[in-house]
PDB file of C-alpha atoms and ligand atoms in Angstrom:
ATOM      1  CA  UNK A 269     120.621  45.622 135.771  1.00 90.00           C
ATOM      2  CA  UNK A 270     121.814  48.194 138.675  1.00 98.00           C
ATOM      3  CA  UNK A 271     123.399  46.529 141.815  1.00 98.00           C
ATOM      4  CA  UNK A 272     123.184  49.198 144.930  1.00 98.00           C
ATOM      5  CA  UNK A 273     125.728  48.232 147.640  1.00 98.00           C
ATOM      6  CA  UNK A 274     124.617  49.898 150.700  1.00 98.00           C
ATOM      7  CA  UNK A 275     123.895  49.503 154.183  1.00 98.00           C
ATOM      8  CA  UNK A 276     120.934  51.085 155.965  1.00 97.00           C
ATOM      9  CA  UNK A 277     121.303  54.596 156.361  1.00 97.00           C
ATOM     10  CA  UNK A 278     120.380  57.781 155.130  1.00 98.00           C
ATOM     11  CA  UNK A 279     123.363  58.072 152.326  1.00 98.00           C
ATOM     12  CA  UNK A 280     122.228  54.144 151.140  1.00 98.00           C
ATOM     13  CA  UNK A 281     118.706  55.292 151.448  1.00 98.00           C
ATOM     14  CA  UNK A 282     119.117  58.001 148.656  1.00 98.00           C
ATOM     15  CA  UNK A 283     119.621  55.476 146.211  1.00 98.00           C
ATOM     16  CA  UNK A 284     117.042  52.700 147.104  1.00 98.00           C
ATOM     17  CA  UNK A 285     114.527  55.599 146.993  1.00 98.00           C
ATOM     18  CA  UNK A 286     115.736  56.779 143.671  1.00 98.00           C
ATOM     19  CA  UNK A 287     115.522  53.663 142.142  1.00 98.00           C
ATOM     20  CA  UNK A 288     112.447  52.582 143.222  1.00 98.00           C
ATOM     21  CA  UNK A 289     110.921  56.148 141.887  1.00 98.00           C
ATOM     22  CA  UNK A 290     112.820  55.750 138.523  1.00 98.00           C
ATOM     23  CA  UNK A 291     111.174  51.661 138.467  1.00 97.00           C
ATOM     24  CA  UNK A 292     114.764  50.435 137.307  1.00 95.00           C
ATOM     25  CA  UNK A 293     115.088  46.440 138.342  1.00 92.00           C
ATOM     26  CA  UNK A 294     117.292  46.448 140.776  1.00 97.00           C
ATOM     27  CA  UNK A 295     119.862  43.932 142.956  1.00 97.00           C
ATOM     28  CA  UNK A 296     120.595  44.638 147.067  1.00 97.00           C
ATOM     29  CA  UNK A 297     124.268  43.882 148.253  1.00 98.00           C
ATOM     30  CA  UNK A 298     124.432  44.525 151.542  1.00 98.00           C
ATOM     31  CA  UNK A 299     128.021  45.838 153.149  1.00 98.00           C
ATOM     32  CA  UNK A 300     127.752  45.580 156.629  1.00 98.00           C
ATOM     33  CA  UNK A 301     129.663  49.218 158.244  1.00 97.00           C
ATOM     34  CA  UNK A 302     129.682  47.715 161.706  1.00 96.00           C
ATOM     35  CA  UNK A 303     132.225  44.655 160.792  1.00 98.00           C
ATOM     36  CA  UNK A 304     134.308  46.775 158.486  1.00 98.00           C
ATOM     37  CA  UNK A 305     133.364  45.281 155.461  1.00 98.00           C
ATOM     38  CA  UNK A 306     133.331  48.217 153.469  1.00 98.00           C
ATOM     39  CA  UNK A 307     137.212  48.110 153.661  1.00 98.00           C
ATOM     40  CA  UNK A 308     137.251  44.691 151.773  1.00 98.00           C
ATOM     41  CA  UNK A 309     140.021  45.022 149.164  1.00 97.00           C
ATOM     42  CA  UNK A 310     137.276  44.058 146.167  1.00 97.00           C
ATOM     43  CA  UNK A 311     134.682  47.100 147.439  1.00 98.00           C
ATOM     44  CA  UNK A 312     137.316  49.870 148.226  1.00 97.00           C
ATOM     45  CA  UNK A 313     138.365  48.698 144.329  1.00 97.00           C
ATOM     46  CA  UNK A 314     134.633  50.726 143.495  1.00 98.00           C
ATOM     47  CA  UNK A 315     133.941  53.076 146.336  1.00 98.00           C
ATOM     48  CA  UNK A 316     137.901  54.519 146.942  1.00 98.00           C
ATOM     49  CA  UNK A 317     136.967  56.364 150.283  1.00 98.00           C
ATOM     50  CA  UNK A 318     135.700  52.647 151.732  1.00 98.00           C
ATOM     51  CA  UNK A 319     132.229  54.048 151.729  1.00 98.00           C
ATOM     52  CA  UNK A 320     128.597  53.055 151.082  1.00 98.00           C
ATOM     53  CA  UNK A 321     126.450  53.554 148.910  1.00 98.00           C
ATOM     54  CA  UNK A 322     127.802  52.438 145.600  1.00 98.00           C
ATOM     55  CA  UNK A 323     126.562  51.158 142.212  1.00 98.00           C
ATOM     56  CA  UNK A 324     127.437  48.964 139.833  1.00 98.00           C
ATOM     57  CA  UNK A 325     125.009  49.305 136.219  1.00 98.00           C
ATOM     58  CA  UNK A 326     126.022  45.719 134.949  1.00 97.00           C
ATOM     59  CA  UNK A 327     124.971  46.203 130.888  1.00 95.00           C
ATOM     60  CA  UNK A 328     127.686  49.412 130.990  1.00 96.00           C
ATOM     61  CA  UNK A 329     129.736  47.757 133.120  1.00 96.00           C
ATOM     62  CA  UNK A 330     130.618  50.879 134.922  1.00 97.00           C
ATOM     63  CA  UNK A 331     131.010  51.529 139.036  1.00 98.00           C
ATOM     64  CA  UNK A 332     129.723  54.745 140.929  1.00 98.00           C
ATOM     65  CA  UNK A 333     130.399  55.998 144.619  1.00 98.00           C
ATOM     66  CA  UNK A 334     129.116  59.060 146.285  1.00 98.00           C
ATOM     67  CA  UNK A 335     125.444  59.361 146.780  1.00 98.00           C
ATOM     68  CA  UNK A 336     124.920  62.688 144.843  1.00 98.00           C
ATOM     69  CA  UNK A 337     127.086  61.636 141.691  1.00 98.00           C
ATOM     70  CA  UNK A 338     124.957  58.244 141.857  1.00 98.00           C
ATOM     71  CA  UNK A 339     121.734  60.150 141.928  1.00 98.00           C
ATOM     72  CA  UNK A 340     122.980  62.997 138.998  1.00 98.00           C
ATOM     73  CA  UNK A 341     123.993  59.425 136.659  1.00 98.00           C
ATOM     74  CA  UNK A 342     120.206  57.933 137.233  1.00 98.00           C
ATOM     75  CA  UNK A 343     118.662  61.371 136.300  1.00 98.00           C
ATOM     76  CA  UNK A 344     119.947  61.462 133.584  1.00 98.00           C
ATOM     77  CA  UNK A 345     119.725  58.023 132.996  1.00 97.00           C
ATOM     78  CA  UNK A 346     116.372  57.718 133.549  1.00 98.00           C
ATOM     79  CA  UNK A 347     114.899  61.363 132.262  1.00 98.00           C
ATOM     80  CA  UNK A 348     113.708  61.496 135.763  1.00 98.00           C
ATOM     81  CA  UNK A 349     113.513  63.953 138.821  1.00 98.00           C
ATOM     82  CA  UNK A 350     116.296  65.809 137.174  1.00 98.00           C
ATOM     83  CA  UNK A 351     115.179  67.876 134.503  1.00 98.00           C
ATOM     84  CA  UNK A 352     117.322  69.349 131.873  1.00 97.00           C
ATOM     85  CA  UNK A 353     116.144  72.847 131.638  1.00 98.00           C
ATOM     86  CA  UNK A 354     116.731  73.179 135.987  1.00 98.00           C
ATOM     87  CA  UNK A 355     119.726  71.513 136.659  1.00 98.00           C
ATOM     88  CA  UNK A 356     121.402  74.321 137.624  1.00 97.00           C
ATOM     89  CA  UNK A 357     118.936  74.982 140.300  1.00 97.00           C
ATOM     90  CA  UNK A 358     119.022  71.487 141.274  1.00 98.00           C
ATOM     91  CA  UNK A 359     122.486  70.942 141.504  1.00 98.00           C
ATOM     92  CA  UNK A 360     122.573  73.989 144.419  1.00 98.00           C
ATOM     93  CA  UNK A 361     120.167  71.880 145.953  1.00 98.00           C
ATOM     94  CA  UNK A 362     121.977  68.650 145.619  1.00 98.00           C
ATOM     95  CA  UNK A 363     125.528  70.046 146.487  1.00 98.00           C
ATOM     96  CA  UNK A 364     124.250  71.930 149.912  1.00 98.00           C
ATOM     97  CA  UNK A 365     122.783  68.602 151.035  1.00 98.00           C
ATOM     98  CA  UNK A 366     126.347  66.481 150.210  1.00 98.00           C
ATOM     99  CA  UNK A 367     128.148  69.232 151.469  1.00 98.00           C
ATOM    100  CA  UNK A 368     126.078  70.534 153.776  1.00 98.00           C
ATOM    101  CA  UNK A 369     123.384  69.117 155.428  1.00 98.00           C
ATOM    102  CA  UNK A 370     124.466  65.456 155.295  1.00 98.00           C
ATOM    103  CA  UNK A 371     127.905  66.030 157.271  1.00 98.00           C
ATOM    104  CA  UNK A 372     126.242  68.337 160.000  1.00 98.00           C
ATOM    105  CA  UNK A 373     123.476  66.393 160.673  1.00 98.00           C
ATOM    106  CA  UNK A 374     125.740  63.271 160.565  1.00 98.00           C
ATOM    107  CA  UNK A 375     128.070  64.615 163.381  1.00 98.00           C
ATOM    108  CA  UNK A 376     124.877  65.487 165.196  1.00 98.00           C
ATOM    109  CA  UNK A 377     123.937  61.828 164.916  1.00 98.00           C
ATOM    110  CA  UNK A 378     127.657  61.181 166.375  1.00 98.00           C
ATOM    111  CA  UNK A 379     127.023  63.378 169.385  1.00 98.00           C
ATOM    112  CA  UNK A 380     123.730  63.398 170.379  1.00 98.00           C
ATOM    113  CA  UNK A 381     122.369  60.000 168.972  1.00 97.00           C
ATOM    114  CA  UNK A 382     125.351  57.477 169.568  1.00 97.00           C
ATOM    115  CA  UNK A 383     127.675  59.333 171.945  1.00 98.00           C
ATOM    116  CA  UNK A 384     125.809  61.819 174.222  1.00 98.00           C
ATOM    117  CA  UNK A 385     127.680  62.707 177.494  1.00 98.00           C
ATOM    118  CA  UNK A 386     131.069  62.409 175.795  1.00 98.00           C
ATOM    119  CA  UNK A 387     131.608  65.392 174.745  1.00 98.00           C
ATOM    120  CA  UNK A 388     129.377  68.863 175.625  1.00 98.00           C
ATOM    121  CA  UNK A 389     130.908  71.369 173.080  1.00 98.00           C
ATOM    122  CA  UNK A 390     130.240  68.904 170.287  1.00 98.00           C
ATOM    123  CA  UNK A 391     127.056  68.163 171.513  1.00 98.00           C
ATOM    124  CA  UNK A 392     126.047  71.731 171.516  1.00 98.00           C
ATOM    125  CA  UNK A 393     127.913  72.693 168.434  1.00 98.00           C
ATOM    126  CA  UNK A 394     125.894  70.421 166.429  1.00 98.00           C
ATOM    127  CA  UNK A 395     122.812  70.637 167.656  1.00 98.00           C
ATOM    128  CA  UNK A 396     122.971  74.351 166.814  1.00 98.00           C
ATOM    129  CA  UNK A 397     123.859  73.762 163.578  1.00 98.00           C
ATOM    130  CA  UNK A 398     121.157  71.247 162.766  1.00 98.00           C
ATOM    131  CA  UNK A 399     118.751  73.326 164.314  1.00 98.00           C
ATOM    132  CA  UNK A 400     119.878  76.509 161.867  1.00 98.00           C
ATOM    133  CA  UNK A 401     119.668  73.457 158.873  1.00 98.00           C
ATOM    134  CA  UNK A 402     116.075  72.686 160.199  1.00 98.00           C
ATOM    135  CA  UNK A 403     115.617  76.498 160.041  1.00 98.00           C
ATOM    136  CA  UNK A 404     116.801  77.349 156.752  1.00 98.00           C
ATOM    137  CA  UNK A 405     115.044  74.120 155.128  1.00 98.00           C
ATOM    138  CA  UNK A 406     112.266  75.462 156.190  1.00 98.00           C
ATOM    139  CA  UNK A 407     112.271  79.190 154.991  1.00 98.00           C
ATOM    140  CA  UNK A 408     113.470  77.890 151.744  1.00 98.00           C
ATOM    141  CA  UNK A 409     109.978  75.930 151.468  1.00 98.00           C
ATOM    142  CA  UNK A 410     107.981  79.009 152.719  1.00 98.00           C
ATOM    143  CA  UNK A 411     108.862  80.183 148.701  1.00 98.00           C
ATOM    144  CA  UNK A 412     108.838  76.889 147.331  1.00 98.00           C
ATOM    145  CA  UNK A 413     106.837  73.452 147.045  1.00 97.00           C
ATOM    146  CA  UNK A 414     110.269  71.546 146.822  1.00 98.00           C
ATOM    147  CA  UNK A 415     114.001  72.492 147.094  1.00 98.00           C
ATOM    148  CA  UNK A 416     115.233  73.419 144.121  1.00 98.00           C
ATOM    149  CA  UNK A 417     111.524  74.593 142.607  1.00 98.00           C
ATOM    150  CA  UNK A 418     108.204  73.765 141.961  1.00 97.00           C
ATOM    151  CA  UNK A 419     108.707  70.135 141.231  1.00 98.00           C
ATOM    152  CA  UNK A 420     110.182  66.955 143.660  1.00 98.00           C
ATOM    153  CA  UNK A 421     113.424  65.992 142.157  1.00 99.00           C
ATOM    154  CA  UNK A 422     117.249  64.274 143.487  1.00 99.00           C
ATOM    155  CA  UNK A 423     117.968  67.430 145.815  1.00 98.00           C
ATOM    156  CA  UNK A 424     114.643  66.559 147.618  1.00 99.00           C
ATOM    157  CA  UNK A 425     115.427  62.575 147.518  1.00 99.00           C
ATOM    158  CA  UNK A 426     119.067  63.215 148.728  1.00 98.00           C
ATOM    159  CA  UNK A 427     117.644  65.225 151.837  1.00 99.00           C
ATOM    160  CA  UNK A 428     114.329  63.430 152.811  1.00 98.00           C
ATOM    161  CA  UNK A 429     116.490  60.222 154.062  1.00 98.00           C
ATOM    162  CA  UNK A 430     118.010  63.057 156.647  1.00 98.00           C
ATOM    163  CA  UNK A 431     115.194  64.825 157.971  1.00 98.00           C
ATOM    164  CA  UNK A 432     113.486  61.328 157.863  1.00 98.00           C
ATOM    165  CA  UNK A 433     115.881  60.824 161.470  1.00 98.00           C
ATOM    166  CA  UNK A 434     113.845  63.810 162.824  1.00 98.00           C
ATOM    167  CA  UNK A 435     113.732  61.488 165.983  1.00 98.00           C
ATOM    168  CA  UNK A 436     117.624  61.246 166.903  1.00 98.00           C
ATOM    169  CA  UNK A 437     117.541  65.022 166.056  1.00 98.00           C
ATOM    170  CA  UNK A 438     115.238  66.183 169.135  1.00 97.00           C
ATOM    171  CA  UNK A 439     114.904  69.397 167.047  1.00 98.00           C
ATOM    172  CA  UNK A 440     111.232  69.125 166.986  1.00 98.00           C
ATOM    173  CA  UNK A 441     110.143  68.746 163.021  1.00 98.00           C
ATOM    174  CA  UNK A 442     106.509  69.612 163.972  1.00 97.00           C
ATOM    175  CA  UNK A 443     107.799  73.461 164.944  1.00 98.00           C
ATOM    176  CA  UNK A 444     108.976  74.028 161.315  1.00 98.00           C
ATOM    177  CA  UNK A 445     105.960  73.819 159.165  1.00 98.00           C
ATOM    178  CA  UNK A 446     106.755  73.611 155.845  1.00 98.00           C
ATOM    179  CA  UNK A 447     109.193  71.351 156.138  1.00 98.00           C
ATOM    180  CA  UNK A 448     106.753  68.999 157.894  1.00 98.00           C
ATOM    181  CA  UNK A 449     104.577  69.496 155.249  1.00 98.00           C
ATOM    182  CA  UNK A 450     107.249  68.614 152.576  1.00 98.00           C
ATOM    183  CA  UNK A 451     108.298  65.905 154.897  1.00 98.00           C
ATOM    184  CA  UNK A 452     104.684  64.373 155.400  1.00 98.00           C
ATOM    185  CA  UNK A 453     103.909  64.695 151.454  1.00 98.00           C
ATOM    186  CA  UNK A 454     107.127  63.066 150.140  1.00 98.00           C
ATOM    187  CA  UNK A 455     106.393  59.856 152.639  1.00 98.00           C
ATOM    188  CA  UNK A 456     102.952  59.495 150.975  1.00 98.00           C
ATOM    189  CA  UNK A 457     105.276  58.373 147.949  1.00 98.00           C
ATOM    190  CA  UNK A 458     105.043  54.899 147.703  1.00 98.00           C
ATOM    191  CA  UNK A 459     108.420  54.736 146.291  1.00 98.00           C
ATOM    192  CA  UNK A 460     109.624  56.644 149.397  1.00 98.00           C
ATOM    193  CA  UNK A 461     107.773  54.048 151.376  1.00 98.00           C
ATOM    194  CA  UNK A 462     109.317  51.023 149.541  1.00 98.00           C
ATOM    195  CA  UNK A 463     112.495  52.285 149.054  1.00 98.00           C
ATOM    196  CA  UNK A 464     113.189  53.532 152.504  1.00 98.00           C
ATOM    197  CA  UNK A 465     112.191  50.164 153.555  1.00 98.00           C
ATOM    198  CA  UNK A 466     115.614  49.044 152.059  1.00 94.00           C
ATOM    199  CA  UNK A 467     115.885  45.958 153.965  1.00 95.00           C
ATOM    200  CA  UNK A 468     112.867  44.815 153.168  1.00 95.00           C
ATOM    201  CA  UNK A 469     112.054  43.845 156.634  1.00 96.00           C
ATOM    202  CA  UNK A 470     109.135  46.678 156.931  1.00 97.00           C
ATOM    203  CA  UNK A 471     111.229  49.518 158.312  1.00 97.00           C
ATOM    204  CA  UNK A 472     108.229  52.666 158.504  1.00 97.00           C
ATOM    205  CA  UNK A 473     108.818  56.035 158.108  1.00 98.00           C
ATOM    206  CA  UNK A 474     108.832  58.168 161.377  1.00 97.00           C
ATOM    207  CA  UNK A 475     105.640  59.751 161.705  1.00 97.00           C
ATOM    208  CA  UNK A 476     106.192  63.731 162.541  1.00 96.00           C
TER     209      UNK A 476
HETATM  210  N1  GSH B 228     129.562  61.594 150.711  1.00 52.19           N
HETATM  211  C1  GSH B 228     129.310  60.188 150.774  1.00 52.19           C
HETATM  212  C2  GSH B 228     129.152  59.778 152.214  1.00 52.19           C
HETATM  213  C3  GSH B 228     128.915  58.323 152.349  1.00 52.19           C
HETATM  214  C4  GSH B 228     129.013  57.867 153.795  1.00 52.19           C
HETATM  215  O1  GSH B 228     129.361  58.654 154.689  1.00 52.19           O
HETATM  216  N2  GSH B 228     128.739  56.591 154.017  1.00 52.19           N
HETATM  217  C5  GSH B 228     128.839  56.044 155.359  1.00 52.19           C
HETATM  218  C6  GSH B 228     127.528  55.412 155.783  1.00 52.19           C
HETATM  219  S1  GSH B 228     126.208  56.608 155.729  1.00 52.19           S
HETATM  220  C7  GSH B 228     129.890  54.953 155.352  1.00 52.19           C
HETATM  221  O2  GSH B 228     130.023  54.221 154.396  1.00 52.19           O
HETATM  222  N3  GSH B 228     130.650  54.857 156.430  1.00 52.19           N
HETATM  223  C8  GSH B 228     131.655  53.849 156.610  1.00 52.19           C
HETATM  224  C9  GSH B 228     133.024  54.420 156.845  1.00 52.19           C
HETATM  225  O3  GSH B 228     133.197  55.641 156.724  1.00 52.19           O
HETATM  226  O4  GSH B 228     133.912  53.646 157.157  1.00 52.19           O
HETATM  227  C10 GSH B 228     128.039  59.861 149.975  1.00 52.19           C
HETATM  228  O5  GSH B 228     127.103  60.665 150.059  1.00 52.19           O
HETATM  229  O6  GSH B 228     127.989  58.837 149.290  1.00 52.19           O
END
């Protein structure tokens, strides 16, 4: 049995979705980021940065933080969305979203979403860069169905949580069409659907 820690955001997100497209039985323990909980002496024993998500698979009795190394161990876990032969492609994929995409469009979130009017250049500074993010997501799927190639796999789960807060991003997803099309055929998943849902308290996916 798997045990996700998480709260609800796009990093916890990753891994709900994953697990609900890989079918594994799975157990929800929430960590609540607004009253500090994730720097509870028993959870920074697992996650050492004091951040969510983490998992715990109980019959290995082993512990995992960082989204991206969490999604890499249930690929290969699982045999799924993380093919053998391409995981060099996908791992370009996966790293540019942890490294990447994740942090910019997180500060952007910081700026324009929770803490407009305190601070212009950061404002501007990351709107511009997750405009250029929007931009280059979406020449990459001018030449491609998914991310790393032809098939959905964990680069495209670790980035659909993030694009899925096109809203707080005022970037306007409907000007960059192939992302909106990736975007709009990835939450016809039903996995996506249930696993985005993470709370189970019927959280729907932002409509384009
Ligand atoms: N690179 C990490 C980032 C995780 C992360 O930033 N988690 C945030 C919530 S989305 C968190 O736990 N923040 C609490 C804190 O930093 O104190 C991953 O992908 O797992």
């Amino acid at each position: 049995m798997i045990e996700l820690l998480t709260a609800n955001t796009p990093n916890g997100k990753k891994i709900s979705i994953m697990l609900e497209e890989i079918g594994v039985k799975y157990k929800l323990t929430k960590i609540n980021i607004g009253k500090d909980e994730q720097f509870n002496k028993e959870f920074k024993k697992i996650s050492p940065f004091s951040k969510i998500p983490v998992i715990i698979d109980h019959e290995k009795n082993i512990s995992l933080f960082e989204s991206g190394a969490i999604l890499i161990y249930l690929g290969e876990k699982s045999g799924k969305f993380y093919d053998k032969e391409k995981r060099t492609l996908i791992n370009q994929w996966l790293m540019g979203q942890m490294a990447y995409i994740g942090p910019m469009l997180g500060q952007h979130h910081q700026f324009h979403h929770y803490n407009p009017g305190k601070s212009s250049f950061g404002e501007k500074r990351y709107f511009k860069i997750s405009e250029r993010i929007y931009r280059e997501l979406d020449e990459r799927l001018s030449q491609s169905n998914y991310l790393a190639y032809d098939k959905y796999t964990i680069a495209d789960i670790a980035t659909f949580p993030w694009i899925a807060r096109h809203e707080w991003h005022d970037i306007g997803l409907k000007k960059f069409k192939n992302l909106t099309k990736w975007y709009e055929k990835i939450s016809e998943r039903k996995a996506v659907k249930k696993g985005y849902d993470l709370l189970n308290d019927g959280e729907l996916l932002p409509k384009v």
